[in-house]
Coordinates of C-alpha atoms and ligand atoms in Angstrom, one line a residue:
M1 CA 14.0 19.9 -14.9
A2 CA 10.9 17.8 -14.8
V3 CA 7.8 19.8 -15.5
L4 CA 5.1 17.2 -15.6
G5 CA 6.0 15.8 -12.2
Y6 CA 4.4 12.5 -11.1
A7 CA 2.5 12.0 -14.5
E8 CA 5.7 10.2 -15.6
I9 CA 5.0 7.3 -13.5
V10 CA 1.9 6.3 -15.8
L11 CA 3.3 7.8 -18.8
G12 CA 6.4 5.8 -18.6
L13 CA 4.4 2.7 -18.0
L14 CA 2.4 3.3 -21.1
C15 CA 5.6 4.0 -23.0
F16 CA 6.7 0.2 -22.6
L17 CA 3.2 -0.9 -23.5
F18 CA 3.3 0.9 -26.7
L19 CA 7.0 -0.6 -27.3
R20 CA 5.5 -4.1 -26.6
H21 CA 3.1 -3.4 -29.3
Y22 CA 5.8 -2.3 -31.5
W23 CA 8.0 -5.0 -31.0
K24 CA 5.5 -7.7 -31.7
H25 CA 5.2 -6.2 -35.3
N26 CA 8.9 -5.0 -35.6
K27 CA 10.8 -7.9 -34.3
N28 CA 14.4 -6.4 -35.4
S29 CA 13.5 -2.8 -34.1
P30 CA 15.2 -1.4 -30.9
P31 CA 12.7 -1.8 -28.1
I32 CA 12.5 1.7 -26.8
I33 CA 11.2 4.2 -29.6
N34 CA 12.4 7.7 -28.6
W35 CA 10.8 9.6 -31.4
P36 CA 11.9 13.0 -32.4
V37 CA 10.0 15.9 -30.6
V38 CA 7.5 13.7 -28.8
G39 CA 10.0 11.3 -27.3
M40 CA 8.2 8.4 -25.7
L41 CA 4.8 10.2 -25.1
P42 CA 3.0 8.1 -28.1
G43 CA 3.9 5.0 -26.4
L44 CA 3.1 6.2 -22.9
L45 CA -0.2 7.0 -23.9
Q46 CA -1.0 3.8 -25.7
N47 CA -2.3 1.8 -22.9
A48 CA -2.0 2.4 -19.3
T49 CA -3.9 -0.8 -18.2
H50 CA -0.9 -3.2 -18.2
M51 CA 1.6 -0.7 -16.9
Y52 CA 3.1 -2.8 -14.1
D53 CA 3.8 -6.0 -16.5
C54 CA 5.0 -3.6 -19.3
T55 CA 7.7 -1.9 -17.2
T56 CA 8.9 -5.1 -15.7
R57 CA 9.3 -6.4 -19.2
A58 CA 11.1 -3.2 -20.3
L59 CA 13.4 -3.2 -17.2
K60 CA 14.3 -6.7 -17.7
L61 CA 15.4 -5.9 -21.5
Y62 CA 17.2 -2.9 -20.3
G63 CA 19.1 -4.5 -17.5
G64 CA 17.1 -3.1 -14.7
T65 CA 17.3 0.7 -15.4
V66 CA 15.6 3.0 -17.9
E67 CA 15.6 6.7 -18.7
V68 CA 12.2 7.5 -20.1
K69 CA 12.3 10.6 -22.2
G70 CA 9.3 12.8 -22.6
P71 CA 8.5 15.5 -25.1
W72 CA 11.6 17.7 -25.6
C73 CA 9.8 20.9 -24.9
I74 CA 8.4 19.9 -21.6
G75 CA 11.3 18.1 -20.1
M76 CA 9.6 15.4 -18.4
D77 CA 12.5 12.9 -18.4
F78 CA 12.6 10.4 -15.6
F79 CA 14.2 7.0 -14.5
F80 CA 12.7 3.7 -13.7
T81 CA 14.8 1.3 -12.0
S82 CA 14.5 -2.3 -10.5
D83 CA 18.3 -2.9 -10.1
P84 CA 18.9 -4.1 -6.7
L85 CA 21.9 -2.1 -6.4
N86 CA 20.4 1.1 -7.4
A87 CA 17.4 0.6 -5.3
H88 CA 19.6 0.1 -2.3
Y89 CA 21.8 3.1 -3.1
I90 CA 18.4 5.2 -3.7
L91 CA 16.5 3.9 -0.7
S92 CA 19.2 3.5 1.8
K93 CA 22.9 4.2 1.1
N94 CA 22.5 7.7 -0.3
F95 CA 18.9 8.2 0.9
R96 CA 19.5 11.9 1.9
N97 CA 20.1 12.7 -1.9
Y98 CA 16.7 11.0 -2.9
E99 CA 13.8 12.8 -1.3
K100 CA 10.2 12.8 -2.1
G101 CA 10.7 16.3 -3.2
P102 CA 8.5 19.2 -3.7
E103 CA 6.5 17.9 -6.8
I104 CA 5.4 14.9 -5.0
R105 CA 4.5 16.9 -1.9
E106 CA 2.5 19.1 -4.0
I107 CA 0.6 16.1 -5.6
L108 CA 0.1 14.6 -2.3
Q109 CA -1.0 18.0 -0.7
P110 CA -3.9 16.4 1.2
L111 CA -1.4 14.6 3.2
G112 CA -0.3 17.8 4.5
D113 CA 3.0 17.7 6.3
G114 CA 2.6 14.1 7.4
I115 CA 5.3 11.5 7.5
I116 CA 4.7 10.2 4.0
N117 CA 5.1 13.7 2.6
S118 CA 7.8 15.1 4.5
D119 CA 11.7 15.1 4.1
S120 CA 14.9 16.3 5.9
D121 CA 14.4 17.1 9.8
W122 CA 10.7 17.2 10.0
W123 CA 10.8 13.7 8.7
T124 CA 13.2 12.4 10.9
F125 CA 11.5 14.2 14.1
Q126 CA 8.1 12.4 13.0
R127 CA 10.0 9.1 12.2
K128 CA 11.5 8.9 15.6
M129 CA 8.3 9.9 17.4
L130 CA 6.0 7.6 15.5
H131 CA 8.5 4.7 15.9
S132 CA 8.4 5.0 19.6
I133 CA 4.6 4.8 19.7
M134 CA 4.5 1.8 17.2
K135 CA 7.2 0.0 19.1
N136 CA 5.3 0.6 22.3
N137 CA 4.0 -2.7 23.7
K138 CA 0.7 -1.2 24.4
F139 CA 0.2 -0.1 20.6
E140 CA 0.8 -3.5 19.5
L141 CA -1.6 -4.9 21.9
F142 CA -4.3 -2.3 21.2
S143 CA -4.0 -3.1 17.4
L144 CA -4.3 -6.8 18.0
K145 CA -7.3 -6.3 20.1
V146 CA -9.0 -4.1 17.7
V147 CA -8.4 -6.5 14.7
Q148 CA -9.8 -9.3 16.8
Q149 CA -12.9 -7.2 17.6
K150 CA -13.5 -6.1 14.0
V151 CA -13.1 -10.1 12.8
V152 CA -15.6 -11.4 15.5
N153 CA -18.0 -8.5 15.4
R154 CA -17.9 -7.5 11.7
L155 CA -16.0 -9.9 9.3
I156 CA -17.5 -13.4 10.3
P157 CA -21.2 -12.1 10.6
V158 CA -20.8 -10.6 7.1
L159 CA -19.2 -13.8 5.7
N160 CA -21.8 -15.9 7.4
H161 CA -24.5 -13.9 5.8
V162 CA -22.8 -14.2 2.4
S163 CA -22.4 -17.9 2.7
I164 CA -25.9 -18.7 4.1
S165 CA -27.5 -16.5 1.3
K166 CA -25.2 -18.2 -1.3
I167 CA -24.6 -14.7 -2.9
E168 CA -21.6 -13.6 -4.8
V169 CA -19.4 -11.1 -3.2
D170 CA -16.5 -8.6 -3.9
L171 CA -14.0 -9.9 -1.4
Q172 CA -12.2 -6.7 -2.1
D173 CA -14.9 -4.5 -1.2
V174 CA -15.3 -6.4 2.1
F175 CA -11.4 -5.9 2.7
K176 CA -11.6 -2.3 1.9
R177 CA -14.4 -1.7 4.4
F178 CA -12.8 -3.9 6.8
T179 CA -9.3 -2.2 6.8
F180 CA -11.0 1.3 7.0
D181 CA -12.9 0.4 9.9
N182 CA -9.9 -1.2 11.5
T183 CA -7.6 1.8 10.7
C184 CA -10.2 4.3 12.1
S185 CA -10.4 2.3 15.2
M186 CA -6.4 1.8 15.6
V187 CA -5.7 5.6 14.6
L188 CA -8.7 7.5 15.8
G189 CA -10.1 5.2 18.5
F190 CA -13.6 5.4 16.6
D191 CA -15.4 2.7 15.2
T192 CA -16.9 3.5 11.7
K193 CA -18.9 0.2 10.9
S194 CA -18.8 0.4 7.3
L195 CA -18.7 -3.3 7.1
S196 CA -22.0 -4.8 7.8
V197 CA -24.3 -7.0 5.9
E198 CA -26.1 -3.9 4.5
F199 CA -22.9 -2.7 3.0
P200 CA -23.6 1.0 3.8
K201 CA -22.0 3.8 2.0
L202 CA -20.8 6.2 4.6
T203 CA -20.1 9.8 3.5
Y204 CA -16.5 9.8 5.1
E205 CA -15.6 6.4 3.8
K206 CA -16.7 7.5 0.3
A207 CA -14.8 10.9 0.6
F208 CA -11.7 8.8 1.5
D209 CA -12.1 6.8 -1.7
V210 CA -12.5 10.1 -3.6
I211 CA -9.4 11.5 -2.4
E212 CA -7.3 8.5 -3.2
E213 CA -8.9 8.6 -6.6
G214 CA -8.1 12.4 -6.9
L215 CA -4.5 11.8 -6.1
V216 CA -4.3 9.0 -8.8
Y217 CA -5.7 11.6 -11.4
R218 CA -2.9 14.2 -10.1
Q219 CA -0.4 11.5 -10.9
I220 CA -1.8 10.6 -14.4
L221 CA -2.3 14.0 -15.6
P222 CA 0.5 16.5 -16.7
Q223 CA 0.8 18.9 -13.8
W224 CA -0.5 22.1 -15.6
C225 CA -3.7 20.3 -16.2
W226 CA -4.7 19.5 -12.6
K227 CA -3.6 22.7 -11.7
V228 CA -5.8 24.6 -14.1
Q229 CA -8.7 22.4 -13.1
R230 CA -7.9 23.1 -9.2
W231 CA -7.6 26.8 -10.1
L232 CA -10.9 26.7 -12.0
Q233 CA -12.5 24.1 -9.5
I234 CA -13.6 21.9 -12.0
G235 CA -13.6 18.1 -12.8
Q236 CA -11.7 15.7 -10.6
E237 CA -10.2 18.7 -8.6
K238 CA -13.4 20.0 -7.5
K239 CA -14.5 16.4 -6.3
L240 CA -11.2 16.2 -4.5
R241 CA -11.8 19.6 -2.8
K242 CA -15.1 18.5 -1.7
A243 CA -13.9 15.0 -0.5
C244 CA -11.1 16.7 1.5
D245 CA -13.4 19.1 3.3
I246 CA -15.7 16.1 4.2
F247 CA -13.0 13.9 5.5
D248 CA -11.1 16.7 7.3
S249 CA -14.2 17.7 9.0
F250 CA -14.8 14.0 10.1
L251 CA -11.0 14.1 11.3
N252 CA -11.5 17.5 13.3
Q253 CA -14.6 15.9 14.9
R254 CA -12.7 13.0 16.1
I255 CA -9.8 15.4 17.2
A256 CA -12.1 17.6 19.2
S257 CA -13.9 14.8 20.7
K258 CA -10.7 12.9 21.7
R259 CA -9.5 16.1 23.3
E260 CA -12.7 16.6 25.2
E261 CA -12.6 12.9 26.4
L262 CA -9.0 13.4 27.4
S263 CA -9.6 16.8 29.3
R264 CA -12.3 15.0 31.3
D265 CA -10.2 12.1 32.2
R266 CA -6.4 12.6 31.9
T267 CA -5.5 9.2 33.0
Q268 CA -6.6 7.9 29.7
L269 CA -3.4 9.3 28.4
E270 CA -1.5 6.7 30.6
E271 CA -3.6 3.8 30.4
A272 CA -6.7 2.3 28.8
E273 CA -6.7 2.6 25.1
F274 CA -3.7 3.2 23.1
D275 CA -5.0 4.5 19.8
L276 CA -2.5 6.7 17.7
L277 CA -4.6 9.9 18.3
T278 CA -4.4 9.5 22.1
A279 CA -0.6 8.6 21.8
C280 CA 0.3 11.7 19.6
M281 CA -1.5 14.0 22.1
K282 CA 0.6 12.8 24.6
H283 CA 3.5 13.8 22.7
E284 CA 2.0 17.5 21.7
D285 CA 4.2 19.2 24.2
I286 CA 7.1 17.7 22.2
V287 CA 5.7 18.8 19.0
N288 CA 4.9 22.4 20.4
M289 CA 8.5 22.8 21.6
G290 CA 10.3 21.0 18.9
V291 CA 10.8 21.6 15.2
C292 CA 7.8 23.7 14.8
S293 CA 4.6 24.4 16.6
K294 CA 1.8 23.2 14.6
S295 CA 0.2 20.8 17.0
N296 CA -3.1 20.6 15.6
N297 CA -2.3 20.2 12.0
F298 CA 0.4 17.8 13.1
I299 CA -2.3 15.7 14.9
R300 CA -4.6 15.9 11.7
D301 CA -1.8 15.3 9.2
T302 CA -0.6 12.2 11.3
A303 CA -3.9 10.7 11.7
F304 CA -4.6 11.0 7.8
N305 CA -1.1 9.8 6.7
F306 CA -1.9 6.6 9.0
M307 CA -5.4 6.3 7.4
V308 CA -3.6 6.3 3.9
A309 CA -0.6 4.1 5.0
G310 CA -2.6 1.5 6.6
S311 CA -5.9 0.9 4.9
D312 CA -5.7 0.1 1.3
T313 CA -2.1 -1.3 1.6
M314 CA -3.8 -4.0 3.8
S315 CA -6.8 -4.4 1.6
A316 CA -4.6 -4.8 -1.4
A317 CA -2.4 -7.5 0.3
L318 CA -5.3 -9.5 1.4
T319 CA -7.2 -9.3 -1.9
W320 CA -4.2 -10.7 -3.8
F321 CA -3.4 -13.2 -0.9
F322 CA -6.9 -14.6 -1.1
W323 CA -6.8 -14.8 -5.0
Q324 CA -3.9 -16.9 -4.9
I325 CA -5.6 -19.1 -1.9
A326 CA -8.7 -19.6 -4.1
T327 CA -6.6 -20.6 -7.3
H328 CA -3.9 -22.7 -5.3
P329 CA -5.8 -25.4 -3.3
S330 CA -2.7 -27.2 -2.0
V331 CA -1.5 -24.1 -0.5
E332 CA -4.9 -23.6 1.3
M333 CA -4.7 -27.2 2.4
K334 CA -1.0 -26.7 3.8
I335 CA -2.3 -23.6 5.8
M336 CA -5.1 -25.5 7.3
K337 CA -2.7 -28.3 8.1
E338 CA -0.4 -25.9 10.0
M339 CA -3.4 -24.3 11.8
T340 CA -4.7 -27.8 12.9
E341 CA -1.3 -28.7 14.1
N342 CA -0.2 -25.4 15.8
L343 CA -3.4 -23.9 16.9
M344 CA -6.5 -26.0 16.9
V345 CA -5.4 -28.6 19.2
K346 CA -5.9 -26.1 21.9
V347 CA -9.3 -25.0 20.9
D348 CA -10.9 -28.1 20.0
K349 CA -11.4 -27.3 16.4
K350 CA -13.4 -24.2 17.3
W351 CA -11.8 -21.2 16.0
E352 CA -10.9 -18.4 18.3
C353 CA -8.4 -15.2 18.0
F354 CA -4.8 -15.9 18.8
G355 CA -2.1 -14.0 20.5
V356 CA 1.1 -12.8 18.7
Q357 CA 3.3 -15.8 19.8
E358 CA 0.8 -18.2 18.6
L359 CA 0.4 -16.5 15.4
D360 CA 4.1 -16.4 15.1
T361 CA 4.2 -20.2 15.0
L362 CA 2.3 -20.3 11.7
V363 CA 5.5 -20.3 9.4
Y364 CA 3.7 -21.5 6.1
L365 CA 1.1 -18.9 6.5
H366 CA 3.8 -16.2 6.9
A367 CA 5.5 -17.6 3.7
A368 CA 2.3 -17.6 1.8
L369 CA 1.6 -14.0 2.7
C370 CA 5.2 -12.9 1.9
E371 CA 4.9 -14.8 -1.5
A372 CA 1.6 -12.8 -2.4
L373 CA 3.4 -9.7 -1.5
R374 CA 6.3 -10.4 -3.5
L375 CA 4.3 -10.8 -6.6
Y376 CA 1.8 -8.1 -5.7
P377 CA 3.5 -5.5 -3.4
S378 CA 0.6 -3.1 -2.2
V379 CA 3.0 -0.3 -3.1
A380 CA 4.1 -1.1 -6.5
F381 CA 6.3 1.9 -7.2
N382 CA 8.5 3.9 -4.6
P383 CA 9.0 7.5 -5.9
R384 CA 11.9 9.8 -5.1
T385 CA 13.6 12.8 -6.5
S386 CA 17.3 13.5 -6.6
V387 CA 18.6 16.5 -4.8
R388 CA 21.9 16.7 -6.4
E389 CA 23.5 15.2 -9.3
D390 CA 24.6 11.9 -8.8
I391 CA 25.7 8.6 -10.6
L392 CA 24.0 5.5 -9.9
P393 CA 25.9 2.1 -9.3
S394 CA 24.5 1.1 -12.6
G395 CA 26.4 4.2 -14.3
H396 CA 23.6 6.3 -15.1
R397 CA 24.1 10.0 -14.4
I398 CA 21.1 11.7 -12.5
R399 CA 20.7 15.4 -12.9
P400 CA 19.5 17.3 -9.7
N401 CA 15.5 17.2 -9.3
T402 CA 15.2 14.2 -11.7
P403 CA 12.1 11.7 -10.5
I404 CA 13.2 8.1 -10.1
M405 CA 10.6 5.4 -9.7
V406 CA 11.9 2.3 -8.0
S407 CA 9.7 -0.5 -9.3
L408 CA 9.1 -2.7 -6.1
Y409 CA 6.7 -4.7 -8.4
A410 CA 9.5 -5.7 -10.9
M411 CA 12.0 -6.4 -8.2
G412 CA 9.8 -9.1 -6.9
R413 CA 9.8 -10.6 -10.4
M414 CA 13.5 -10.9 -11.3
E415 CA 14.5 -14.2 -12.8
E416 CA 18.2 -13.6 -12.2
I417 CA 17.6 -13.4 -8.5
L418 CA 14.7 -15.6 -7.8
G419 CA 15.1 -18.1 -10.4
E420 CA 13.0 -19.3 -13.6
D421 CA 10.1 -20.1 -11.3
C422 CA 10.0 -16.4 -10.2
M423 CA 6.4 -16.0 -11.6
Q424 CA 4.8 -18.9 -9.9
Y425 CA 3.2 -18.6 -6.5
K426 CA 5.3 -20.9 -4.3
P427 CA 5.3 -20.2 -0.5
E428 CA 7.9 -22.9 -0.2
R429 CA 10.7 -20.6 -1.5
W430 CA 10.4 -18.6 1.8
I431 CA 11.0 -21.7 3.9
S432 CA 14.4 -23.1 5.0
E433 CA 15.2 -26.9 5.0
K434 CA 14.9 -26.6 8.8
G435 CA 11.3 -25.5 8.4
G436 CA 12.0 -21.9 9.5
L437 CA 11.7 -18.7 7.4
N438 CA 14.2 -18.6 4.6
F439 CA 15.9 -15.3 3.6
V440 CA 14.8 -14.7 0.0
P441 CA 16.7 -11.9 -1.7
C442 CA 13.8 -9.7 -2.2
Y443 CA 12.7 -10.2 1.4
E444 CA 12.2 -6.5 2.4
T445 CA 11.0 -5.3 -1.1
A446 CA 7.1 -5.1 -0.3
F447 CA 7.9 -3.0 3.1
S448 CA 11.0 -1.2 1.7
G449 CA 14.2 -1.9 3.4
S450 CA 15.3 1.6 3.8
P451 CA 15.6 4.2 6.5
R452 CA 12.0 5.0 5.3
S453 CA 10.8 1.4 5.4
C454 CA 7.3 0.7 6.5
L455 CA 6.5 1.6 10.1
G456 CA 3.5 -0.5 10.3
K457 CA 5.2 -3.8 9.0
A458 CA 4.8 -5.7 12.5
V459 CA 1.3 -4.5 13.1
A460 CA 0.5 -5.3 9.3
F461 CA 1.7 -9.0 9.7
I462 CA -0.2 -9.5 13.0
Q463 CA -3.3 -8.3 11.3
L464 CA -2.9 -10.0 8.1
K465 CA -2.5 -13.3 10.0
T466 CA -5.5 -12.8 12.3
I467 CA -7.7 -11.9 9.3
A468 CA -6.3 -14.8 7.1
T469 CA -6.6 -17.5 9.8
S470 CA -10.4 -16.4 10.7
I471 CA -11.2 -16.8 7.1
I472 CA -9.3 -19.8 6.1
W473 CA -10.4 -21.9 9.2
N474 CA -14.2 -21.2 8.6
Y475 CA -14.8 -20.8 4.8
H476 CA -13.7 -21.9 1.7
V477 CA -13.3 -19.2 -0.8
E478 CA -14.1 -19.9 -4.6
M479 CA -13.5 -17.8 -7.6
V480 CA -16.7 -16.7 -9.6
A481 CA -16.2 -18.6 -12.9
G482 CA -15.0 -16.1 -15.5
H483 CA -14.3 -13.2 -13.4
S484 CA -11.3 -11.3 -14.7
V485 CA -8.5 -10.4 -12.4
S486 CA -6.0 -7.7 -13.3
P487 CA -4.2 -4.7 -11.3
S488 CA -5.8 -1.2 -11.4
V489 CA -4.1 1.9 -12.4
S490 CA -3.2 3.3 -8.9
P491 CA -0.3 3.7 -6.6
I492 CA -1.9 1.1 -4.2
L493 CA -2.1 -2.1 -6.3
L494 CA -5.6 -3.0 -5.9
M495 CA -7.7 -5.1 -8.3
K496 CA -9.3 -3.4 -11.2
H497 CA -12.7 -5.3 -11.1
G498 CA -12.4 -6.4 -7.5
L499 CA -12.3 -10.1 -6.5
K500 CA -15.6 -11.9 -6.9
V501 CA -16.0 -14.9 -5.1
R502 CA -18.5 -17.2 -3.5
I503 CA -18.0 -18.2 0.1
T504 CA -18.8 -21.7 1.5
K505 CA -18.8 -22.3 5.5
R506 CA -16.6 -25.5 6.3
S507 CA -18.0 -28.0 8.4
T508 CA -15.2 -28.6 10.7
Ligands
LIG1 C1 0.6 -5.1 3.6 C2 0.5 -4.0 4.4 C3 1.7 -2.9 4.0 C4 2.7 -2.6 2.9 C5 2.9 -3.6 1.8 C6 3.3 -1.4 3.3 C7 4.4 -0.9 2.5 C8 5.0 0.3 2.8 C9 5.8 0.8 2.0 C10 6.5 0.3 0.7 C11 6.3 2.1 2.3 C12 7.2 3.0 1.9 C13 8.6 3.1 2.3 C14 9.4 4.0 1.6 O1 9.0 5.1 1.1 O2 10.6 3.8 1.5 C15 5.5 2.2 3.6 C16 5.5 3.3 4.5 C17 4.8 3.5 5.6 N1 3.9 2.6 6.1 FE1 3.5 0.8 5.3 N2 2.8 -0.9 4.5 C18 1.8 -1.4 5.0 C19 0.9 -1.4 6.0 C20 1.1 -0.4 6.8 C21 0.4 -0.3 8.2 C22 -0.9 -1.2 8.6 C23 0.7 0.9 8.7 C24 0.3 1.4 10.1 C25 -0.3 0.8 10.9 C26 1.8 1.4 7.8 C27 2.5 2.6 8.3 C28 3.4 3.1 7.3 C29 4.1 4.4 7.3 C30 3.7 5.4 8.5 C31 4.9 4.8 6.5 C32 5.9 6.0 6.1 C33 7.2 5.7 6.7 C34 8.3 6.9 6.4 O3 8.1 7.5 5.5 O4 9.2 7.0 7.1 N3 1.9 0.6 6.7 N4 4.8 1.2 3.7

């Protein structure tokens, strides 16, 4: 049984880095060194910083599935896979046997009993309810209105300021602030205003970052280590506790004032704004009568889960996408051309916000976003834990309670499936001969094509396109010379050093 829990993720990745180093000096040695007693731990600890590429290379060498052996005494064995058949089997075909599981739930305990952290009936119940909210036309329209307002009132003024002042800016920081504000409005119906020319540090926004950081630590450290820290209330666990208290009090304030608003005017439940909090409160009776009566916790957990699911996934996607745009001028030109032909004729060369139907005409932009997400999926690894013993399509035997990491990162880079140019950024691979969208085998990878697939995919694309069109039409983004780009070690694939750019206003 796995004792170290989620630490395997990083330890496994490190292991492969070690192996890379070893192979360099020992060309004829077997690629994975499973040392007596310590297993692969030395390799795991060698260098965490290149974990995504290292696991990808190892998975390629081992035919797509690797069992990572931990030190024998603590039994932290786990699997990595990027084999499409295994991924489909684990995430879809036999998904009832591959849950998030108790260990992941304990690590992600600040997410409470929210959808990301649930299994079985409670997950099914939430999934159905949230799916019906998100598919509601009112929610889609509301989320479009929110992102448009944020672009016009927050993003454009900040980028104007940056371009006029001719200063460098960390575009990742801009996107993190943007998506935090955007998600708060969409989920809580509350404008946090963290994106402005002053770049303010808001206590609850900072707390949100500390929580995410704390969860990364829990995933990297052995379980006993962070549990001792939690018990003693020291180090990262102390910071995490404090940040959770701050963020909870922010959420509870928002929930209380929303309740008060609604008690004054019940009509809001039926009309007007359709933020997620209002929509969930509408379903409160169902929650109370249903699986369990935990209404207030349910509202808090749902709000927090959506903050986590919809904030940094979006900022990561935007950051990698704009890095590609800044380094591929021909792609930037093609997006401009498509916008000119499909949208701008109607608005006399002046940019404005577009509706869903207009955004849908931007096939090349869609392809360029999919291609960035293929190479840099915001959620790089999708973790599951086996319930019962099983055999994967690859023939690997899985014991009960074994952690398995499905590498979405490696799946988007498989030469066998995508061809020799799989490492190149080529939006064209997503476009069919007739000019429509092409089916690329890893199409659903970044959003996970499973019964647990991303509930926010449609909203995400509408928002990504709204933000991308506004920036590309108005500004040219240029990398700051010498800025180094590499992924951070975190569950969401952000950039380690941010994305330092200069912004020039276009003269159109
Ligand atoms: C580029 C942006 C995004 C990416 C790449 C992304 C990707 C993902 C992935 C890979 C999963 C995990 C699926 C699994 O466990 O099999 C997921 C789950 C989820 N996403 Fe997203 N997501 C994005 C944006 C959003 C947004 C904007 C929202 C909300 C408005 C959202 C809401 C959710 C929810 C609620 C889940 C949990 C689904 C479940 O467990 O049933 N996501 N997302």
